[in-house]
């Protein structure tokens, strides 16, 4: 894929490896008025517009067919909806960056930390540490690269009202970075419904456009609103469809902006399971299909936490033990090594 010069960044390697994000209003033949009509109809970004049906665009924008077709063609060109060669694909993979979790053992389990261009899902029972990992990543992403960070900023989509500025400040102090500055570098969006959650995700390209240092998006938690709103089997298909859209949007953001996505998920009891751990992540198979890394978190002995890597495309399954304390996520002395089980 052809590289264009994008926003100025402090080092060459930080340049986005893909195209600069262009707002649909900048497309030839669009402009502010049509763009605002398109956006309010859900065509919020280039790919949404590129895959639009011309008849819908005609109706939404009250424009003629040739104009609608031209706009869609321009969007397709801008969205670069073409194939990558194997070599280009390899180039893109080279741009992958990792954020340290704070535990060496957990980082090793994940192949070096939480990856950009990927969705990492963490599921486990209440109090298992899913949100604590999110807090730690939100602070750690702001560290310099030599300290396990990306010198980056973060977005936090909070669906349960669990974002705690005080905890962020505490973790920032432990890392020796300015707590207020760390908070300043986090954009928090509180979602009140699943539709609101979808809208907040749609706003992310705008936020990154304004702040290209954003390198991490947290969704804590992914399913709670969907789960609360869609009770009963009758509406399950509708829920899964929406979930599918939001997850694919997140994956697209990860790819396009080379950012890491960390989502948390709850578990439900599986009464059908007689042996082993009778819990499963909420959301059915959809999250499992989209998430690149799935971590199952459980409480271990003496307040420790055990993370198990489930279904990873390229890493062996295994477990890592770490601890959560006032200082955040850290290794367990002596035992802090990842054990491969396969
Ligand atoms: P749910 O959101 O309820 O499903 O749980 P979760 O998996 O997000 O749990 P969370 O990350 O909030 O973990 C909370 C746990 O972290 C507590 O039960 C403590 O065991 C542990 N913890 C240890 N030290 C601290 C600390 O200094 N502050 C906080 N907030 N938690 C700590
Ligand atoms: Mg939580």
Tab-separated table of C-alpha atoms and ligand atoms in Angstrom:
chain	number	residue	atom	x	y	z
A	1	UNK	CA	0.000	0.000	0.000
A	2	UNK	CA	1.366	3.400	-0.944
A	3	UNK	CA	2.526	5.405	2.004
A	4	UNK	CA	1.561	9.020	2.257
A	5	UNK	CA	2.995	11.552	4.571
A	6	UNK	CA	0.646	11.874	7.499
A	7	UNK	CA	0.563	13.982	10.617
A	8	UNK	CA	4.008	15.020	11.773
A	9	UNK	CA	5.274	12.687	14.467
A	10	UNK	CA	8.439	12.813	16.488
A	11	UNK	CA	10.081	9.812	14.869
A	12	UNK	CA	9.891	8.196	11.456
A	13	UNK	CA	8.805	4.821	12.806
A	14	UNK	CA	5.758	6.392	14.427
A	15	UNK	CA	4.270	7.356	11.100
A	16	UNK	CA	0.973	5.633	10.473
A	17	UNK	CA	1.748	2.769	8.128
A	18	UNK	CA	-1.524	3.206	6.317
A	19	UNK	CA	-3.252	6.152	4.748
A	20	UNK	CA	-3.874	9.369	6.556
A	21	UNK	CA	-7.426	9.450	7.794
A	22	UNK	CA	-9.511	11.707	5.610
A	23	UNK	CA	-12.908	12.953	6.601
A	24	UNK	CA	-15.645	12.161	4.084
A	25	UNK	CA	-16.393	15.882	3.780
A	26	UNK	CA	-13.030	16.299	2.026
A	27	UNK	CA	-13.990	13.987	-0.826
A	28	UNK	CA	-14.532	15.701	-4.189
A	29	UNK	CA	-18.236	16.435	-4.595
A	30	UNK	CA	-19.125	16.022	-0.908
A	31	UNK	CA	-18.524	19.095	1.285
A	32	UNK	CA	-19.948	19.942	4.684
A	33	UNK	CA	-23.670	19.738	3.905
A	34	UNK	CA	-23.669	16.364	2.197
A	35	UNK	CA	-21.135	15.025	4.714
A	36	UNK	CA	-23.380	15.937	7.596
A	37	UNK	CA	-26.370	14.219	5.915
A	38	UNK	CA	-24.256	11.142	5.267
A	39	UNK	CA	-22.941	11.024	8.803
A	40	UNK	CA	-26.347	11.359	10.380
A	41	UNK	CA	-27.440	8.396	8.244
A	42	UNK	CA	-24.555	6.342	9.608
A	43	UNK	CA	-21.978	6.776	6.850
A	44	UNK	CA	-19.465	8.081	9.332
A	45	UNK	CA	-16.264	7.118	7.631
A	46	UNK	CA	-14.701	6.277	4.314
A	47	UNK	CA	-15.315	2.543	4.467
A	48	UNK	CA	-18.948	2.956	5.459
A	49	UNK	CA	-19.426	5.261	2.473
A	50	UNK	CA	-17.380	3.074	0.151
A	51	UNK	CA	-19.677	0.132	0.835
A	52	UNK	CA	-22.896	2.162	0.680
A	53	UNK	CA	-25.750	1.417	-1.669
A	54	UNK	CA	-26.066	4.269	-4.253
A	55	UNK	CA	-29.865	4.306	-3.882
A	56	UNK	CA	-29.530	4.991	-0.149
A	57	UNK	CA	-27.020	7.762	-0.761
A	58	UNK	CA	-29.347	9.357	-3.343
A	59	UNK	CA	-32.185	9.335	-0.833
A	60	UNK	CA	-30.194	10.485	2.173
A	61	UNK	CA	-28.418	13.336	0.400
A	62	UNK	CA	-31.134	14.245	-2.073
A	63	UNK	CA	-28.660	14.170	-4.942
A	64	UNK	CA	-28.718	12.644	-8.427
A	65	UNK	CA	-27.515	9.165	-9.280
A	66	UNK	CA	-24.309	10.182	-11.115
A	67	UNK	CA	-23.202	12.306	-8.139
A	68	UNK	CA	-23.980	9.524	-5.679
A	69	UNK	CA	-22.020	7.005	-7.733
A	70	UNK	CA	-19.115	9.386	-8.074
A	71	UNK	CA	-18.997	9.994	-4.310
A	72	UNK	CA	-19.005	6.258	-3.622
A	73	UNK	CA	-16.263	5.694	-6.200
A	74	UNK	CA	-14.150	8.417	-4.586
A	75	UNK	CA	-14.716	6.854	-1.172
A	76	UNK	CA	-13.610	3.483	-2.518
A	77	UNK	CA	-10.451	5.005	-3.880
A	78	UNK	CA	-9.780	6.872	-0.620
A	79	UNK	CA	-10.484	3.805	1.468
A	80	UNK	CA	-7.995	1.870	-0.658
A	81	UNK	CA	-10.213	-1.143	-0.847
A	82	UNK	CA	-7.721	-3.264	-2.568
A	83	UNK	CA	-5.636	-6.301	-1.768
A	84	UNK	CA	-2.253	-6.285	-0.129
A	85	UNK	CA	0.556	-8.396	-1.494
A	86	UNK	CA	2.135	-10.854	0.902
A	87	UNK	CA	5.088	-8.521	1.126
A	88	UNK	CA	2.945	-5.497	1.927
A	89	UNK	CA	1.148	-7.577	4.510
A	90	UNK	CA	4.480	-8.431	6.091
A	91	UNK	CA	5.395	-4.720	6.112
A	92	UNK	CA	2.166	-3.962	7.905
A	93	UNK	CA	2.841	-6.644	10.514
A	94	UNK	CA	6.262	-5.102	11.121
A	95	UNK	CA	4.505	-1.979	12.361
A	96	UNK	CA	2.892	-3.949	15.222
A	97	UNK	CA	3.718	-2.421	18.589
A	98	UNK	CA	3.176	-3.764	22.094
A	99	UNK	CA	2.131	-2.296	25.427
A	100	UNK	CA	3.476	-3.937	28.557
A	101	UNK	CA	0.880	-5.153	31.064
A	102	UNK	CA	3.285	-4.520	33.924
A	103	UNK	CA	3.882	-8.239	34.438
A	104	UNK	CA	6.698	-9.806	32.510
A	105	UNK	CA	5.034	-13.204	32.759
A	106	UNK	CA	1.799	-11.904	31.295
A	107	UNK	CA	3.685	-10.026	28.572
A	108	UNK	CA	5.509	-13.211	27.575
A	109	UNK	CA	2.234	-15.104	27.440
A	110	UNK	CA	0.910	-12.474	25.016
A	111	UNK	CA	4.017	-12.568	22.840
A	112	UNK	CA	5.481	-9.372	24.265
A	113	UNK	CA	2.519	-7.376	25.547
A	114	UNK	CA	-0.850	-6.199	24.286
A	115	UNK	CA	-0.560	-5.855	20.520
A	116	UNK	CA	-1.551	-3.094	18.148
A	117	UNK	CA	-3.606	-4.062	15.061
A	118	UNK	CA	-5.431	-6.535	17.295
A	119	UNK	CA	-8.296	-6.896	19.743
A	120	UNK	CA	-7.312	-8.431	23.067
A	121	UNK	CA	-10.273	-9.674	25.066
A	122	UNK	CA	-10.008	-10.423	28.757
A	123	UNK	CA	-12.814	-12.380	30.395
A	124	UNK	CA	-13.294	-13.630	33.903
A	125	UNK	CA	-15.495	-13.426	36.962
A	126	UNK	CA	-16.036	-10.223	38.971
A	127	UNK	CA	-12.948	-9.049	40.777
A	128	UNK	CA	-10.666	-11.173	38.625
A	129	UNK	CA	-8.751	-8.069	37.511
A	130	UNK	CA	-10.075	-7.251	34.025
A	131	UNK	CA	-10.544	-3.564	34.818
A	132	UNK	CA	-7.283	-3.391	36.743
A	133	UNK	CA	-5.408	-4.567	33.632
A	134	UNK	CA	-7.257	-1.863	31.679
A	135	UNK	CA	-6.143	0.830	34.146
A	136	UNK	CA	-2.574	-0.425	33.994
A	137	UNK	CA	-2.505	-0.469	30.177
A	138	UNK	CA	-3.982	3.034	30.091
A	139	UNK	CA	-1.066	4.259	32.189
A	140	UNK	CA	1.584	2.049	30.594
A	141	UNK	CA	0.751	3.108	27.019
A	142	UNK	CA	1.894	6.575	28.078
A	143	UNK	CA	5.346	5.381	29.107
A	144	UNK	CA	8.287	5.727	26.736
A	145	UNK	CA	9.017	2.718	24.527
A	146	UNK	CA	12.026	1.596	26.543
A	147	UNK	CA	9.727	1.274	29.556
A	148	UNK	CA	7.118	-0.827	27.800
A	149	UNK	CA	4.898	1.971	26.562
A	150	UNK	CA	4.194	3.610	23.224
A	151	UNK	CA	4.533	7.194	24.329
A	152	UNK	CA	0.858	7.270	23.460
A	153	UNK	CA	-2.576	8.320	24.650
A	154	UNK	CA	-5.725	6.320	25.345
A	155	UNK	CA	-9.471	6.218	24.829
A	156	UNK	CA	-11.656	4.541	27.419
A	157	UNK	CA	-15.245	3.526	26.688
A	158	UNK	CA	-16.851	2.954	30.054
A	159	UNK	CA	-20.123	1.014	30.047
A	160	UNK	CA	-20.322	0.269	33.759
A	161	UNK	CA	-19.205	3.514	35.368
A	162	UNK	CA	-16.023	1.878	36.623
A	163	UNK	CA	-13.452	4.355	35.328
A	164	UNK	CA	-11.527	5.603	38.379
A	165	UNK	CA	-9.311	8.673	37.911
A	166	UNK	CA	-7.839	8.152	41.392
A	167	UNK	CA	-6.614	4.676	40.455
A	168	UNK	CA	-5.021	6.057	37.273
A	169	UNK	CA	-3.260	8.750	39.305
A	170	UNK	CA	-2.026	6.167	41.781
A	171	UNK	CA	-0.597	3.957	39.013
A	172	UNK	CA	0.956	6.965	37.262
A	173	UNK	CA	2.753	7.945	40.471
A	174	UNK	CA	4.156	4.419	40.801
A	175	UNK	CA	5.563	4.776	37.278
A	176	UNK	CA	6.975	8.191	38.092
A	177	UNK	CA	4.920	10.106	35.546
A	178	UNK	CA	2.770	13.175	36.150
A	179	UNK	CA	-0.679	11.909	37.250
A	180	UNK	CA	-2.587	14.940	35.977
A	181	UNK	CA	-0.897	14.763	32.603
A	182	UNK	CA	-1.706	11.060	32.392
A	183	UNK	CA	-5.376	11.803	33.075
A	184	UNK	CA	-5.317	14.612	30.545
A	185	UNK	CA	-4.175	12.111	27.901
A	186	UNK	CA	-7.181	9.832	28.387
A	187	UNK	CA	-10.496	10.462	26.668
A	188	UNK	CA	-13.298	8.798	28.603
A	189	UNK	CA	-16.693	8.154	27.031
A	190	UNK	CA	-19.439	6.880	29.305
A	191	UNK	CA	-21.898	4.711	27.325
A	192	UNK	CA	-25.464	4.473	28.575
A	193	UNK	CA	-26.915	2.082	26.003
A	194	UNK	CA	-25.604	-0.309	23.381
A	195	UNK	CA	-26.518	2.215	20.661
A	196	UNK	CA	-24.598	4.860	22.558
A	197	UNK	CA	-21.643	2.478	22.785
A	198	UNK	CA	-21.776	2.022	19.000
A	199	UNK	CA	-21.858	5.805	18.522
A	200	UNK	CA	-18.860	6.297	20.786
A	201	UNK	CA	-16.894	3.747	18.759
A	202	UNK	CA	-17.884	5.623	15.603
A	203	UNK	CA	-16.386	8.792	17.095
A	204	UNK	CA	-12.953	7.228	17.514
A	205	UNK	CA	-11.603	8.148	14.030
A	206	UNK	CA	-12.408	11.801	14.787
A	207	UNK	CA	-10.605	11.605	18.116
A	208	UNK	CA	-7.541	10.012	16.513
A	209	UNK	CA	-7.616	12.604	13.796
A	210	UNK	CA	-7.387	15.291	16.472
A	211	UNK	CA	-4.877	13.352	18.561
A	212	UNK	CA	-2.716	10.978	16.498
A	213	UNK	CA	-0.917	9.862	19.670
A	214	UNK	CA	-3.885	7.686	20.640
A	215	UNK	CA	-2.550	4.133	20.697
A	216	UNK	CA	-4.979	2.280	22.948
A	217	UNK	CA	-8.752	1.903	23.087
A	218	UNK	CA	-10.300	0.238	26.130
A	219	UNK	CA	-13.895	-0.975	26.192
A	220	UNK	CA	-14.840	-1.932	29.776
A	221	UNK	CA	-16.997	-3.884	29.427
A	222	UNK	CA	-17.932	-4.942	25.927
A	223	UNK	CA	-21.124	-6.851	26.672
A	224	UNK	CA	-22.775	-5.435	29.793
A	225	UNK	CA	-25.164	-3.064	27.992
A	226	UNK	CA	-25.919	-5.527	25.198
A	227	UNK	CA	-26.572	-8.174	27.774
A	228	UNK	CA	-28.904	-5.990	29.814
A	229	UNK	CA	-30.903	-4.772	26.827
A	230	UNK	CA	-31.326	-7.986	24.927
A	231	UNK	CA	-32.958	-10.355	27.317
A	232	UNK	CA	-34.556	-13.483	25.970
A	233	UNK	CA	-33.812	-15.401	22.826
A	234	UNK	CA	-36.232	-13.479	20.612
A	235	UNK	CA	-33.846	-10.587	20.136
A	236	UNK	CA	-30.608	-12.518	20.241
A	237	UNK	CA	-30.015	-12.405	16.480
A	238	UNK	CA	-30.433	-8.637	16.510
A	239	UNK	CA	-28.005	-8.342	19.398
A	240	UNK	CA	-25.417	-10.536	17.709
A	241	UNK	CA	-25.728	-8.523	14.517
A	242	UNK	CA	-25.043	-5.266	16.355
A	243	UNK	CA	-22.231	-6.834	18.282
A	244	UNK	CA	-20.714	-8.072	15.082
A	245	UNK	CA	-20.773	-4.558	13.622
A	246	UNK	CA	-19.162	-2.939	16.648
A	247	UNK	CA	-16.447	-5.596	16.901
A	248	UNK	CA	-15.585	-5.319	13.234
A	249	UNK	CA	-15.481	-1.545	13.560
A	250	UNK	CA	-13.019	-1.929	16.410
A	251	UNK	CA	-10.864	-4.348	14.433
A	252	UNK	CA	-10.855	-1.942	11.507
A	253	UNK	CA	-9.695	0.872	13.783
A	254	UNK	CA	-6.940	-1.351	15.133
A	255	UNK	CA	-5.720	-2.096	11.606
A	256	UNK	CA	-6.112	1.326	10.183
A	257	UNK	CA	-4.478	3.310	12.964
A	258	UNK	CA	-2.107	0.651	14.266
A	259	UNK	CA	-3.658	0.863	17.726
A	260	UNK	CA	-4.291	-1.732	20.421
A	261	UNK	CA	-7.851	-2.560	21.488
A	262	UNK	CA	-8.423	-4.051	24.936
A	263	UNK	CA	-11.940	-5.206	25.779
A	264	UNK	CA	-13.250	-6.858	28.914
A	265	UNK	CA	-16.012	-9.396	29.119
A	266	UNK	CA	-18.022	-11.127	31.776
A	267	UNK	CA	-18.571	-14.816	32.179
A	268	UNK	CA	-21.709	-16.847	32.567
A	269	UNK	CA	-22.220	-20.176	34.210
A	270	UNK	CA	-22.309	-23.183	31.934
A	271	UNK	CA	-24.494	-25.687	33.681
A	272	UNK	CA	-23.858	-28.200	30.898
A	273	UNK	CA	-20.220	-28.468	31.811
A	274	UNK	CA	-19.456	-31.218	34.277
A	275	UNK	CA	-15.671	-30.971	34.360
A	276	UNK	CA	-13.166	-28.168	34.335
A	277	UNK	CA	-14.122	-24.557	34.737
A	278	UNK	CA	-17.862	-24.176	34.241
A	279	UNK	CA	-17.728	-20.626	32.932
A	280	UNK	CA	-17.747	-19.154	29.449
A	281	UNK	CA	-17.414	-15.620	28.118
A	282	UNK	CA	-20.658	-13.797	27.392
A	283	UNK	CA	-21.493	-12.952	23.778
A	284	UNK	CA	-21.432	-16.329	22.121
A	285	UNK	CA	-18.997	-17.123	19.378
A	286	UNK	CA	-18.883	-13.678	17.820
A	287	UNK	CA	-16.313	-12.102	20.129
A	288	UNK	CA	-14.199	-15.234	19.926
A	289	UNK	CA	-14.159	-15.013	16.155
A	290	UNK	CA	-13.136	-11.383	16.059
A	291	UNK	CA	-10.794	-11.052	19.058
A	292	UNK	CA	-7.208	-11.919	18.168
A	293	UNK	CA	-6.222	-12.723	21.727
A	294	UNK	CA	-8.541	-14.051	24.416
A	295	UNK	CA	-7.352	-14.128	27.990
A	296	UNK	CA	-9.273	-16.023	30.634
A	297	UNK	CA	-8.539	-14.557	34.048
A	298	UNK	CA	-9.142	-16.293	37.336
A	299	UNK	CA	-8.251	-15.769	40.960
A	300	UNK	CA	-5.473	-18.029	42.136
A	301	UNK	CA	-4.078	-18.894	45.529
A	302	UNK	CA	-2.980	-16.181	47.951
A	303	UNK	CA	-4.626	-13.412	45.989
A	304	UNK	CA	-2.670	-14.157	42.837
A	305	UNK	CA	-4.198	-14.026	39.375
A	306	UNK	CA	-3.846	-16.626	36.661
A	307	UNK	CA	-4.243	-15.642	33.017
A	308	UNK	CA	-4.763	-18.298	30.394
A	309	UNK	CA	-4.321	-17.542	26.728
A	310	UNK	CA	-7.171	-19.106	24.790
A	311	UNK	CA	-7.440	-19.458	20.991
A	312	UNK	CA	-4.475	-17.442	19.846
A	313	UNK	CA	-3.616	-17.542	16.119
A	314	UNK	CA	0.129	-17.797	16.515
A	315	UNK	CA	1.018	-18.287	20.164
A	316	UNK	CA	0.896	-21.503	22.156
A	317	UNK	CA	-1.789	-21.807	24.795
A	318	UNK	CA	-0.382	-21.268	28.224
A	319	UNK	CA	-0.788	-19.621	31.589
A	320	UNK	CA	0.856	-16.782	33.443
A	321	UNK	CA	0.620	-15.914	37.112
A	322	UNK	CA	0.800	-12.315	38.293
A	323	UNK	CA	-0.489	-10.152	41.099
A	324	UNK	CA	-2.616	-7.051	41.507
A	325	UNK	CA	-1.769	-4.698	44.302
A	326	UNK	CA	-1.707	-1.031	45.192
A	327	UNK	CA	1.217	-0.739	42.769
A	328	UNK	CA	-0.822	-2.239	39.951
A	329	UNK	CA	-0.067	-5.327	37.885
A	330	UNK	CA	3.270	-6.897	38.781
A	331	UNK	CA	5.073	-10.190	38.579
A	332	UNK	CA	5.020	-12.668	41.387
A	333	UNK	CA	8.506	-12.998	42.810
A	334	UNK	CA	10.128	-16.323	41.875
A	335	UNK	CA	7.032	-17.709	40.178
A	336	UNK	CA	6.554	-15.012	37.580
A	337	UNK	CA	7.150	-17.066	34.482
A	338	UNK	CA	4.757	-18.078	31.754
A	339	UNK	CA	4.197	-21.792	31.589
A	340	UNK	CA	3.434	-23.318	28.240
A	341	UNK	CA	0.829	-26.029	28.370
A	342	UNK	CA	0.950	-27.062	24.757
B	1	LIG	P1	-15.877	-6.898	37.386
B	1	LIG	O1	-15.765	-5.623	36.631
B	1	LIG	O2	-16.644	-6.747	38.658
B	1	LIG	O3	-16.388	-8.036	36.582
B	1	LIG	O4	-14.405	-7.319	37.879
B	1	LIG	P2	-12.973	-7.043	37.264
B	1	LIG	O5	-12.454	-8.314	36.701
B	1	LIG	O6	-12.955	-5.857	36.403
B	1	LIG	O7	-12.137	-6.777	38.580
B	1	LIG	P3	-11.178	-5.559	38.891
B	1	LIG	O8	-10.203	-5.389	37.806
B	1	LIG	O9	-11.977	-4.395	39.314
B	1	LIG	O10	-10.360	-6.166	40.122
B	1	LIG	C1	-10.554	-5.721	41.439
B	1	LIG	C2	-9.575	-6.463	42.302
B	1	LIG	O11	-8.246	-5.945	42.172
B	1	LIG	C3	-9.904	-6.310	43.753
B	1	LIG	O12	-10.821	-7.288	44.155
B	1	LIG	C4	-8.576	-6.512	44.405
B	1	LIG	O13	-8.408	-7.879	44.674
B	1	LIG	C5	-7.565	-6.163	43.359
B	1	LIG	N1	-6.746	-5.067	43.862
B	1	LIG	C6	-5.612	-5.248	44.501
B	1	LIG	N2	-5.073	-4.092	44.867
B	1	LIG	C7	-5.862	-3.147	44.475
B	1	LIG	C8	-5.824	-1.704	44.595
B	1	LIG	O14	-4.945	-1.099	45.150
B	1	LIG	N3	-6.852	-1.049	44.057
B	1	LIG	C9	-7.854	-1.703	43.445
B	1	LIG	N4	-8.858	-0.978	42.954
B	1	LIG	N5	-7.902	-3.032	43.310
B	1	LIG	C10	-6.922	-3.761	43.824
B	2	LIG	MG1	-14.388	-4.435	35.904
